[in-house]
XYZ file of N, CA and C in Angstrom:
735
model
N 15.178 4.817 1.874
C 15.446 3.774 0.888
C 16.606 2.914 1.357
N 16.321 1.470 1.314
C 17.640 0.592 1.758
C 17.969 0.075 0.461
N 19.407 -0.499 0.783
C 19.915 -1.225 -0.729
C 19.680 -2.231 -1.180
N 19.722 -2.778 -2.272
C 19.115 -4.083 -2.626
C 18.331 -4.199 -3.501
N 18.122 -4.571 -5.302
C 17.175 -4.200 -5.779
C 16.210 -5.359 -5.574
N 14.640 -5.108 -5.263
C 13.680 -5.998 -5.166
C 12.687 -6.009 -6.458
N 12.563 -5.512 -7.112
C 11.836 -5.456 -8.427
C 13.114 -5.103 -9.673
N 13.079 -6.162 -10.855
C 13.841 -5.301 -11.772
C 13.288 -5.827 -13.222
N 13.147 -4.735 -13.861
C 13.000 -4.898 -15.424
C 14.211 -4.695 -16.058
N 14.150 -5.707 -17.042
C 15.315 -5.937 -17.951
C 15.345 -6.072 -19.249
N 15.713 -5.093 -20.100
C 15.584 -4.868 -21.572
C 13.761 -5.574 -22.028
N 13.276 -4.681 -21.405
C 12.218 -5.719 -21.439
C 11.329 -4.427 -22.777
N 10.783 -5.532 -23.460
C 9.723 -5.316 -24.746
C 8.303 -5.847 -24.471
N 7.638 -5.393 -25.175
C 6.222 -5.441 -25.159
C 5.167 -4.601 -26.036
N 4.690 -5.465 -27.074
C 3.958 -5.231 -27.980
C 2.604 -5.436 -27.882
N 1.711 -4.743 -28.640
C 0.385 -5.046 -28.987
C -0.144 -5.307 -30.136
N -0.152 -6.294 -30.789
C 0.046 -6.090 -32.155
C 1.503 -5.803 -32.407
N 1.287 -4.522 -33.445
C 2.600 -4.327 -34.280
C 2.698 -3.129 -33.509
N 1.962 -2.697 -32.402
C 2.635 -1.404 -31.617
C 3.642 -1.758 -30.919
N 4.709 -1.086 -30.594
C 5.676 -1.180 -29.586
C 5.569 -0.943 -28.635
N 5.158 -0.938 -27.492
C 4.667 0.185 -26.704
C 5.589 0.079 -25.347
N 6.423 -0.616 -24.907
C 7.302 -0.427 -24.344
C 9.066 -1.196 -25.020
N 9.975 -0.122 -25.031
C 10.936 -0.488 -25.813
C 12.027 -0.649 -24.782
N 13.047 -1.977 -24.718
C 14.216 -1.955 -24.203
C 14.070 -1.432 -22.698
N 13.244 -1.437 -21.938
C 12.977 -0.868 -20.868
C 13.897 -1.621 -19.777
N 14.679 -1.240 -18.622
C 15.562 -1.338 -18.217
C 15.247 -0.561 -16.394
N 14.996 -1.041 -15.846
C 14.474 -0.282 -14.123
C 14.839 -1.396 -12.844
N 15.599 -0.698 -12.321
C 15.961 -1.411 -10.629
C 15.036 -1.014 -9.597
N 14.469 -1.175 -8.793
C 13.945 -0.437 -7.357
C 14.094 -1.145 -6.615
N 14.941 -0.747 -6.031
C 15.402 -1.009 -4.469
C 14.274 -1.321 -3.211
N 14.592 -2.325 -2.433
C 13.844 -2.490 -1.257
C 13.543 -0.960 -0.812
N 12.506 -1.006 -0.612
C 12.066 0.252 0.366
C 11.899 1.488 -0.224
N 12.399 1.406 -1.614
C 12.058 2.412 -2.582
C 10.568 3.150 -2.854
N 10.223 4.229 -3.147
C 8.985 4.672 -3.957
C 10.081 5.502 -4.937
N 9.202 4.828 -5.949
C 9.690 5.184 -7.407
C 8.835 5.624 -8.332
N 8.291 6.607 -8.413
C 7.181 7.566 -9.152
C 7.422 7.569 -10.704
N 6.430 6.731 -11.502
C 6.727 6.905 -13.126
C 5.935 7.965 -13.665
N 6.867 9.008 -13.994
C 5.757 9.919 -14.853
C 6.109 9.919 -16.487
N 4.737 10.836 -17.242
C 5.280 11.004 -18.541
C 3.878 10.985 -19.222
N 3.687 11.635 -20.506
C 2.893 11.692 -21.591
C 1.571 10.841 -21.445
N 0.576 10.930 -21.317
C -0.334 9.100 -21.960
C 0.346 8.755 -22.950
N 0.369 7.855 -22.883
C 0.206 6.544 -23.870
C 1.566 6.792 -23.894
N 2.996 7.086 -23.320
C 4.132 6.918 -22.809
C 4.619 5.083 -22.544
N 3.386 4.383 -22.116
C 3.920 2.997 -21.435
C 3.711 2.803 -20.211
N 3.658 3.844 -19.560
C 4.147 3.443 -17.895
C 2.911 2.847 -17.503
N 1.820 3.073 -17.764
C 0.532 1.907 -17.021
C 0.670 0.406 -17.194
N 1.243 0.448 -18.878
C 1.864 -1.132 -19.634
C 2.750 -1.947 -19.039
N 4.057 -0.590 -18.123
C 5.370 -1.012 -17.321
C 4.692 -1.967 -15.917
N 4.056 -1.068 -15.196
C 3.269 -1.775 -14.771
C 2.544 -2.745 -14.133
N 1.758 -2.800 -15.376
C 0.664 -4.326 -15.418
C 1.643 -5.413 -15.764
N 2.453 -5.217 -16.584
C 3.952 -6.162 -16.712
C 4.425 -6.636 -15.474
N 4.513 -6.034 -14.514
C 5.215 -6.406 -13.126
C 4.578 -7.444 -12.164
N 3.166 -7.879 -12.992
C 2.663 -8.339 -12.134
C 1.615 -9.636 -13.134
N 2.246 -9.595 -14.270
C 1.619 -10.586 -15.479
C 0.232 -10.006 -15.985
N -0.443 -9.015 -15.662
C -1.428 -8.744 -15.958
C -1.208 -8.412 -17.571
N 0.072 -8.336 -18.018
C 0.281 -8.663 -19.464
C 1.491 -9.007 -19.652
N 1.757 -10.163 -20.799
C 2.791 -10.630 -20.764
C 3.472 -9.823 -21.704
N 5.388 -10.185 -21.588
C 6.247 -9.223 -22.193
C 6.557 -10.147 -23.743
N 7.503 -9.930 -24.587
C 8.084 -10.299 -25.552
C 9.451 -10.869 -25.693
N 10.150 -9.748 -25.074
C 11.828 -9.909 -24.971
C 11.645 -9.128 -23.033
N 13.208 -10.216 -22.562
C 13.398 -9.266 -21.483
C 12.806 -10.549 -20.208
N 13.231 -9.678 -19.751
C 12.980 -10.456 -18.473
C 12.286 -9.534 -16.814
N 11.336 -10.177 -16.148
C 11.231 -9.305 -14.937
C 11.369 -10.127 -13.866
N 12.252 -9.407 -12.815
C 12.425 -10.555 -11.489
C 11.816 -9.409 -10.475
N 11.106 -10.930 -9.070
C 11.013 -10.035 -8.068
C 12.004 -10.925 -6.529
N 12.524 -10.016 -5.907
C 13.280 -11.060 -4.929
C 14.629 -12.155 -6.052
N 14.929 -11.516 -6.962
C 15.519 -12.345 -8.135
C 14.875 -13.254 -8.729
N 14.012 -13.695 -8.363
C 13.101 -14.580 -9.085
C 12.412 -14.261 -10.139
N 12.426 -15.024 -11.607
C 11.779 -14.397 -12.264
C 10.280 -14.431 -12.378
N 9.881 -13.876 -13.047
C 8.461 -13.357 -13.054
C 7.967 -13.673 -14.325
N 8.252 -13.147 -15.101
C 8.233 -13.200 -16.735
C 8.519 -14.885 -17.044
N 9.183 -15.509 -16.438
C 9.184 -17.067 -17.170
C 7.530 -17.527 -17.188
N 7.750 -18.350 -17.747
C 6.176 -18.436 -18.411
C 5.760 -20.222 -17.385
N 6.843 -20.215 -17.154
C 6.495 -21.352 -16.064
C 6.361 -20.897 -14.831
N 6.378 -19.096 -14.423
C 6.421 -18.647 -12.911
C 4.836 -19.477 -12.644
N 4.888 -19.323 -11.228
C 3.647 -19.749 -10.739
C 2.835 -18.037 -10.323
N 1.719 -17.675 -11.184
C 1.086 -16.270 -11.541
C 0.501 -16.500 -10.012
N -0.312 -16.934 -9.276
C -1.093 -16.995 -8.493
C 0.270 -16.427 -7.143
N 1.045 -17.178 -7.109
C 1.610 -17.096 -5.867
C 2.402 -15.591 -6.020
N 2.675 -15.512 -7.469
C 3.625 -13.862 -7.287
C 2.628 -12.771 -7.080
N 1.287 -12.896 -7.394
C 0.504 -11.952 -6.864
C 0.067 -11.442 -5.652
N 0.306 -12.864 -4.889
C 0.012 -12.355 -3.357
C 1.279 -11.856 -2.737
N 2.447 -11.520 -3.416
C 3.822 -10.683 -3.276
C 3.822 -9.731 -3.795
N 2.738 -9.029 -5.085
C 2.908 -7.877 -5.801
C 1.314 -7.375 -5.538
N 1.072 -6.069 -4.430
C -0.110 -5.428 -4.390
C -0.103 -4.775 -5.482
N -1.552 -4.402 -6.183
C -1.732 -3.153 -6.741
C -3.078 -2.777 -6.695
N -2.765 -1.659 -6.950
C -4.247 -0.429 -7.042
C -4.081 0.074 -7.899
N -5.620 -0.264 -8.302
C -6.329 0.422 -10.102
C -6.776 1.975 -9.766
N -6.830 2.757 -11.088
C -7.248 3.737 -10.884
C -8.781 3.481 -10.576
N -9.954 2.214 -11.119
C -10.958 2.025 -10.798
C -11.093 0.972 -9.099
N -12.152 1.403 -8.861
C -11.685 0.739 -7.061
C -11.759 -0.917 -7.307
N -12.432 -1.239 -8.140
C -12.806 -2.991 -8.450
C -13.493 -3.832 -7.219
N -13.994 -3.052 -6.034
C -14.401 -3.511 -4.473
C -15.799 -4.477 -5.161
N -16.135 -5.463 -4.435
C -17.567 -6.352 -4.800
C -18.255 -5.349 -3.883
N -19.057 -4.839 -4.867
C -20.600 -4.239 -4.216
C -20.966 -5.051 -2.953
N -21.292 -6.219 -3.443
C -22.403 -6.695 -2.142
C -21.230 -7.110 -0.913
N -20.340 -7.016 -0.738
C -19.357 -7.222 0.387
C -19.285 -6.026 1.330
N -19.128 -5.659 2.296
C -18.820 -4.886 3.160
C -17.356 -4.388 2.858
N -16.890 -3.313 3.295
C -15.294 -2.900 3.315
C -14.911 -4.018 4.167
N -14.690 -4.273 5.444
C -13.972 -5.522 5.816
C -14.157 -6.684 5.214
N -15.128 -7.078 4.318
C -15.245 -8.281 3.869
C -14.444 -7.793 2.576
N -14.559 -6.743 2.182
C -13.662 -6.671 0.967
C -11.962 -7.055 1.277
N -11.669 -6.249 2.332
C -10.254 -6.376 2.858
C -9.888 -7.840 3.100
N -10.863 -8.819 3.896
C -10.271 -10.066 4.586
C -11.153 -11.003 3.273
N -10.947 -10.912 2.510
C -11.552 -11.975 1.183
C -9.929 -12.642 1.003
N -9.119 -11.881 0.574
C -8.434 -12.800 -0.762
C -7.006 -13.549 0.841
N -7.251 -13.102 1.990
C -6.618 -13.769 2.724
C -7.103 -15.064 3.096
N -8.631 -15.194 3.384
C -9.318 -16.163 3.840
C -9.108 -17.558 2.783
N -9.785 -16.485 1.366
C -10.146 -17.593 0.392
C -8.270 -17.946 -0.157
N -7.347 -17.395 -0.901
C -6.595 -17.776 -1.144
C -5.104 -18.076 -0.710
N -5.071 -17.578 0.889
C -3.609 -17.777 1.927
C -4.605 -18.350 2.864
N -5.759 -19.169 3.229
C -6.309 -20.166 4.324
C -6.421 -19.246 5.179
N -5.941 -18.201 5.650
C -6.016 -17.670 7.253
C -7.711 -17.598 7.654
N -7.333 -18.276 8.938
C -8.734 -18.411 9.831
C -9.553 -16.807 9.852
N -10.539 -17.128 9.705
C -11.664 -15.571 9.593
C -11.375 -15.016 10.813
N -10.883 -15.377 12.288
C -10.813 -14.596 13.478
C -9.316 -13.765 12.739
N -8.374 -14.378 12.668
C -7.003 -13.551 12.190
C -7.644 -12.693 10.818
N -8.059 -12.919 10.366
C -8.122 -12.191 8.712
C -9.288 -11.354 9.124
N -10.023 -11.240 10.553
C -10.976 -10.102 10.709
C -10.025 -9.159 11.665
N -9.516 -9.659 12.350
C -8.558 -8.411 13.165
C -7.471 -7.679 12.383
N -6.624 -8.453 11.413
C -5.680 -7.716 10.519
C -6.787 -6.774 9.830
N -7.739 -7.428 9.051
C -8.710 -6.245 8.118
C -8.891 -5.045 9.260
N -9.448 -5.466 10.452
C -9.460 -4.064 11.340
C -8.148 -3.200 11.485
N -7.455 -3.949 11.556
C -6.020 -2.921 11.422
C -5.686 -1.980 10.307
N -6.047 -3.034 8.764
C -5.651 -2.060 8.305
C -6.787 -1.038 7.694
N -8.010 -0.894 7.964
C -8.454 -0.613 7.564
C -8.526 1.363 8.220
N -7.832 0.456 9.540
C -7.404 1.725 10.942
C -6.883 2.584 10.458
N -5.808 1.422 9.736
C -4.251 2.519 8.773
C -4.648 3.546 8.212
N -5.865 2.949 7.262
C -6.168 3.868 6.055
C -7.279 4.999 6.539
N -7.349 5.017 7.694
C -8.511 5.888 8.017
C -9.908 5.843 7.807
N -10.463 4.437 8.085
C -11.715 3.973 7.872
C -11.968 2.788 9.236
N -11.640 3.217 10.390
C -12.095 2.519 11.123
C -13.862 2.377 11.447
N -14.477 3.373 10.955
C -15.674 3.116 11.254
C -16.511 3.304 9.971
N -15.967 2.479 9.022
C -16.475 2.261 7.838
C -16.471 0.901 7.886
N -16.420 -0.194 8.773
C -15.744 -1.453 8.274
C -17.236 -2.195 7.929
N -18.376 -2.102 8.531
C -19.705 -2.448 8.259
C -20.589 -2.129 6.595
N -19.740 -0.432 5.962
C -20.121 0.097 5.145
C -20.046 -0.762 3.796
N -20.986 -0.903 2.727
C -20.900 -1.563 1.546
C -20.217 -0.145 0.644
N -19.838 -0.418 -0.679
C -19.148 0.395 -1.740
C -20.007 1.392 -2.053
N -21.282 1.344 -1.902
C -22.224 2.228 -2.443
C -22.389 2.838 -1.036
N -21.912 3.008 -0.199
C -22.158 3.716 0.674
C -21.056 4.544 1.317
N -19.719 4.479 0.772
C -19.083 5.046 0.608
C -18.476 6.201 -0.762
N -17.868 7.235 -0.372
C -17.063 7.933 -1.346
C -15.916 7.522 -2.146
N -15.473 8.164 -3.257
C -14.743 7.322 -3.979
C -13.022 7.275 -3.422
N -13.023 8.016 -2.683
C -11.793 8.610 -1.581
C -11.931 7.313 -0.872
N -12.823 6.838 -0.218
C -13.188 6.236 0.798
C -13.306 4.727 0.433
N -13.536 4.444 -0.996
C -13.635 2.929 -2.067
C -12.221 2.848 -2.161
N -11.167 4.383 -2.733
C -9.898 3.579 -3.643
C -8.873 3.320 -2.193
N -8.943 4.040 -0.753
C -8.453 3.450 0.651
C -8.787 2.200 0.811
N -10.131 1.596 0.725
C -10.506 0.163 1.153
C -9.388 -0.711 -0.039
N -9.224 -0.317 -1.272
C -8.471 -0.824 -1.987
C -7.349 -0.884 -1.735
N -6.743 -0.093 -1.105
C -5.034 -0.015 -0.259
C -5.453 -1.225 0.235
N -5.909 -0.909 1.389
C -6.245 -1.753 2.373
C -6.282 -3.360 2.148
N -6.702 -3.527 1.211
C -7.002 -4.853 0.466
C -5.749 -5.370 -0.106
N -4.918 -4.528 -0.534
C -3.976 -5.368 -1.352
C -2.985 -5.549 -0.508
N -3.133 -4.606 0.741
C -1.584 -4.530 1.686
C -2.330 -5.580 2.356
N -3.784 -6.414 2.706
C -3.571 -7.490 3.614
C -3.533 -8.711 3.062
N -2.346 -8.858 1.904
C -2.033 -9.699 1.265
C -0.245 -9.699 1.623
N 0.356 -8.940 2.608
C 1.711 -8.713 2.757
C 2.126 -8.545 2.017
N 1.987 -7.763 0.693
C 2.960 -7.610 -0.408
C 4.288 -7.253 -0.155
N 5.235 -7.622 -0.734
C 6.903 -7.263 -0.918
C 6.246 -5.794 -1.699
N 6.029 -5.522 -2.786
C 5.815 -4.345 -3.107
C 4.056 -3.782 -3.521
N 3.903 -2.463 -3.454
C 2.700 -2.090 -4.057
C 2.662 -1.449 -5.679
N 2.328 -1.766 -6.051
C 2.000 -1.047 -7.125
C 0.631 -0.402 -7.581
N 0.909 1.262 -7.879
C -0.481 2.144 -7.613
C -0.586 2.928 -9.196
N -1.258 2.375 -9.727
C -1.482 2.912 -11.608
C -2.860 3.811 -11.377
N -2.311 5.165 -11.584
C -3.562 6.578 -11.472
C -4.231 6.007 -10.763
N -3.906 6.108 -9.324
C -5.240 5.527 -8.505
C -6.183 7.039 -7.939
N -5.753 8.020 -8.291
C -6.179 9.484 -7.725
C -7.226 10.168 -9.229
N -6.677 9.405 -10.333
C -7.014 10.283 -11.491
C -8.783 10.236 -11.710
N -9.729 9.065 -10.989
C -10.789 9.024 -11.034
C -11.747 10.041 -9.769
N -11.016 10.312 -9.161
C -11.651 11.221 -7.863
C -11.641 12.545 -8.062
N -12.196 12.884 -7.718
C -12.728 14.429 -7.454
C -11.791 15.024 -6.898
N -11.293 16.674 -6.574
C -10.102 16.770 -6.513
C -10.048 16.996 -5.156
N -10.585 17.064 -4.325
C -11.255 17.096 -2.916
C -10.976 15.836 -2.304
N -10.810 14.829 -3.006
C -10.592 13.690 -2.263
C -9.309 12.971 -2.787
N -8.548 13.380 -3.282
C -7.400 13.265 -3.886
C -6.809 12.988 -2.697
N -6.122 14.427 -1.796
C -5.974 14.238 -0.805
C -5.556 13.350 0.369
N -7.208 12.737 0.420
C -6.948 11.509 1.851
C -6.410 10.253 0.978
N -6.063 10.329 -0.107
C -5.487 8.626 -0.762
C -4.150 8.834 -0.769
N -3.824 10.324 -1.112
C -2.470 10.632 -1.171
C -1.633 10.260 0.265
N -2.628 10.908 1.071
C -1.945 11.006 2.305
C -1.462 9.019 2.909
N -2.708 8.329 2.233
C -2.145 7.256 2.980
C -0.810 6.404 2.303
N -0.543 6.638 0.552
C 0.129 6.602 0.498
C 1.412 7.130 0.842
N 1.641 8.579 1.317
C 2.459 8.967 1.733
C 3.168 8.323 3.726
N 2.095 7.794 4.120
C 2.300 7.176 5.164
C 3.022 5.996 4.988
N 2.412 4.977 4.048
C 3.373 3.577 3.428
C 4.594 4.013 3.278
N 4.918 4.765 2.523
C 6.367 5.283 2.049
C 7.106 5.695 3.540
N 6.593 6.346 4.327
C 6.916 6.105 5.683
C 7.344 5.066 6.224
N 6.295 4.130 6.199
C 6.971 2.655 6.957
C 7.506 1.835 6.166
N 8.252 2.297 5.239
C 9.447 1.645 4.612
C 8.623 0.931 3.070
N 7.682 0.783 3.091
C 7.049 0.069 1.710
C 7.704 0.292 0.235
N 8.073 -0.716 -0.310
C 8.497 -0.558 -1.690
C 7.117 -0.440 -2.436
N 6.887 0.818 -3.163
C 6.111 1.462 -4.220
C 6.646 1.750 -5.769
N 5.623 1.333 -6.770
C 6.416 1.747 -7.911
C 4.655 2.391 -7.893
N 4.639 3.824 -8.543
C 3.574 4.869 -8.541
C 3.737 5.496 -9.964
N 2.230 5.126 -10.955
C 2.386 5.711 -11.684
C 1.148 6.732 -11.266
N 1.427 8.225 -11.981
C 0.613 9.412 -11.306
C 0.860 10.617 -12.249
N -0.040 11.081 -11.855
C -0.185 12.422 -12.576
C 0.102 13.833 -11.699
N 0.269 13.168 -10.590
C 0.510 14.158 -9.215
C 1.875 14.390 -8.734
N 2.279 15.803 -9.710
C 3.278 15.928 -9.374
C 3.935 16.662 -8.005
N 2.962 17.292 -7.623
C 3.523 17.451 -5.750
C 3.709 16.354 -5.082
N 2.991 14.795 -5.010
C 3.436 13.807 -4.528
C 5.011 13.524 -4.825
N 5.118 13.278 -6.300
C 6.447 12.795 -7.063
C 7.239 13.574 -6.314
N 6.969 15.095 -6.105
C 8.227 15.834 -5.700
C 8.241 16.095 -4.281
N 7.664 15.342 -3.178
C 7.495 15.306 -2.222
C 7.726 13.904 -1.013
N 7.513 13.083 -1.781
C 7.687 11.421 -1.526
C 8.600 10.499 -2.232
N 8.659 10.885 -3.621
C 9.585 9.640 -4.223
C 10.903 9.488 -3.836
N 11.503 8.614 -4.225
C 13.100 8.820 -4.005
C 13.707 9.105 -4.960
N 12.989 8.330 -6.020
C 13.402 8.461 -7.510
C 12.211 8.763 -8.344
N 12.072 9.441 -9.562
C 10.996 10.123 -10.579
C 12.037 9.327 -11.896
N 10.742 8.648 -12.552
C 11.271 8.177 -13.983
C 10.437 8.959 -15.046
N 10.976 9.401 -15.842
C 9.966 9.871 -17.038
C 10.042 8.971 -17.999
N 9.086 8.507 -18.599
C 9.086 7.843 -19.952
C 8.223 8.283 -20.889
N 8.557 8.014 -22.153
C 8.107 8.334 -23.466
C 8.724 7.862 -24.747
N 7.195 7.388 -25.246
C 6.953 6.744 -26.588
C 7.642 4.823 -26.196
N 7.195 4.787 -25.244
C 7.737 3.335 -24.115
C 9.346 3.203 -24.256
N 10.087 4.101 -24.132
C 11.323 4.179 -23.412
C 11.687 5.151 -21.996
N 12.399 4.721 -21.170
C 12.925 5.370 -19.926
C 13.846 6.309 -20.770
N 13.376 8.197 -20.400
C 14.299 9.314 -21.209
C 14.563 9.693 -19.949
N 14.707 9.349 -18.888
C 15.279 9.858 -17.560
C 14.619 9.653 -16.243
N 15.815 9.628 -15.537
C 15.637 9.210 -14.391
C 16.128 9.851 -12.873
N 15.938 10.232 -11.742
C 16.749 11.235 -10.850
C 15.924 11.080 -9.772
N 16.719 11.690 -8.728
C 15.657 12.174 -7.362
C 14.794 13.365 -8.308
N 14.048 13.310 -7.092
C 13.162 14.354 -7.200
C 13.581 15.756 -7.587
N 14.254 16.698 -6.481
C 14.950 17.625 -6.733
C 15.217 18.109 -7.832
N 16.538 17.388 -8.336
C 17.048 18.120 -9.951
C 15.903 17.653 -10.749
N 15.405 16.245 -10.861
C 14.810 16.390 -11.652
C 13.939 17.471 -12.273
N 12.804 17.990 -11.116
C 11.796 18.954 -11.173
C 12.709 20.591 -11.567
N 13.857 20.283 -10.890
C 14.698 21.824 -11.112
C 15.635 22.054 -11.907
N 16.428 20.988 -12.646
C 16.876 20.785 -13.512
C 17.400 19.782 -14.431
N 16.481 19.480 -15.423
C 16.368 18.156 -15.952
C 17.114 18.260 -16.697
N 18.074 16.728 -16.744
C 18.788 16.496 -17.407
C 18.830 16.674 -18.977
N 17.462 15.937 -19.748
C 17.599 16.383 -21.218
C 16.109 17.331 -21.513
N 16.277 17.224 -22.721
C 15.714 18.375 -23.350
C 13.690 17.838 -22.987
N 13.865 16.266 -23.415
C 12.352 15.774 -23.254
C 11.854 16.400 -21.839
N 12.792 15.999 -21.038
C 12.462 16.256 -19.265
C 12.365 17.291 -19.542
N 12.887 18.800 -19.851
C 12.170 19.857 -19.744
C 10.796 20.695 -20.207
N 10.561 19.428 -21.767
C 9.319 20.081 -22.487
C 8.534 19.544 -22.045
N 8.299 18.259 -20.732
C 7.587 17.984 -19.994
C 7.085 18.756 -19.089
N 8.151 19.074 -18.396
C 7.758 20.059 -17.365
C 7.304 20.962 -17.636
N 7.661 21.859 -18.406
C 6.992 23.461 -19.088
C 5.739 23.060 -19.190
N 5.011 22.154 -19.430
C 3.958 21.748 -19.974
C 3.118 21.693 -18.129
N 3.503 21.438 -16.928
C 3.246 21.087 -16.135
C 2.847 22.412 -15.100
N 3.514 23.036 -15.210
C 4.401 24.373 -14.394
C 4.333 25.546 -14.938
């Protein structure tokens, strides 16, 4: 982890209706950070989020990325997206596209790059993720291990400043959990800023730098990994865990 925060939420609110569902929420992550949100369903953290990236707008509060804000309602949405990757827990790949055509789409059509550059990067990363000889394969001809990688793949050949990964493991079989984990655990390697929401707590306690718990859409704690998992600060963090362990 280097210093510097590159993503930050700030007293930030967000309603649905008359639900609250994220309260006063307050989060730094640092360049180069993976920052693992865990906690309850319906806690917020999928809401925290889709917030980071306008896929819903906030109330009160503010979100910057690079200091820039995000949340002003005059940001330009199109351009902060090709700075903020994310991965759904559903793969969202176009059927009739190939995995490389899935990967080199949103470079071609919305950053211009010539189809010779945007077919050799897609080969690269598709290398990364361990699908070099899938690049011909359509979605239906792959596994779902093998759909939510092409989805890495896709959002990182957009150069994101950060990724963001909401239960991208929770739809797979537990057999293939595994090879998605692993490639995230490789990003976090080459320095990638990640904010990870998950249900996988050997990742959290194996990769993050920092573990947030939230509940009832407030941040009730925050830590490395370590104490957290071994000794949590308040009482919520522990009736979490018991529940886990």
């Amino acid at each position: 982890m280097t210093d510097g925060s590159l993503l930050e939420f700030e007293h930030v609110d967000k309603y649905f209706g008359d639900t609250h569902v994220l309260k006063d929420v307050s989060l730094d992550i640092a360049n180069g950070e993976v920052c693992v949100v865990v906690g309850p369903s319906g806690s917020g953290k999928s809401t925290l989020l889709r917030c980071a990236n306008r896929l819903e707008e906030i109330q009160a509060g503010e979100i910057r990325l690079d200091d820039r804000s995000i949340s002003d309602p005059g940001a330009d949405i199109n351009r902060l997206r090709q700075r903020i990757g994310m991965v759904f827990q559903s793969f969202n790949l176009f059927p009739h596209k190939t995995a490389l055509e899935n990967v080199t789409l949103a470079p071609r059509k919305v950053r211009g790059v010539d189809d010779d550059t945007a077919r050799e990067r897609g080969v690269d990363l598709l290398a990364e993720v361990g699908l070099s000889d899938q690049a011909a394969s359509y979605p239906s001809q792959l596994s779902g291990g093998q759909q939510q990688r092409v989805a890495i793949a896709r959002a990182l050949a957009m150069d994101p400043r950060v990724m963001l990964f909401d239960e991208v493991t929770s739809a797979l079989d537990p057999e293939l959990v595994g090879e998605v984990l692993g490639v995230m655990r490789s990003l976090a390697d080459d320095g990638m800023t990640m904010m990870v929401v998950t249900h996988e707590m050997g990742f959290a306690r194996e990769v993050a730098d920092r573990v947030v718990l939230m509940d009832e859409g407030r941040i009730v704690e925050t830590g490395a990994p370590t104490p957290f998992f071994e000794r949590p600060d308040t009482d919520r963090g522990a009736q979490f865990l018991s529940k886990l362990f």
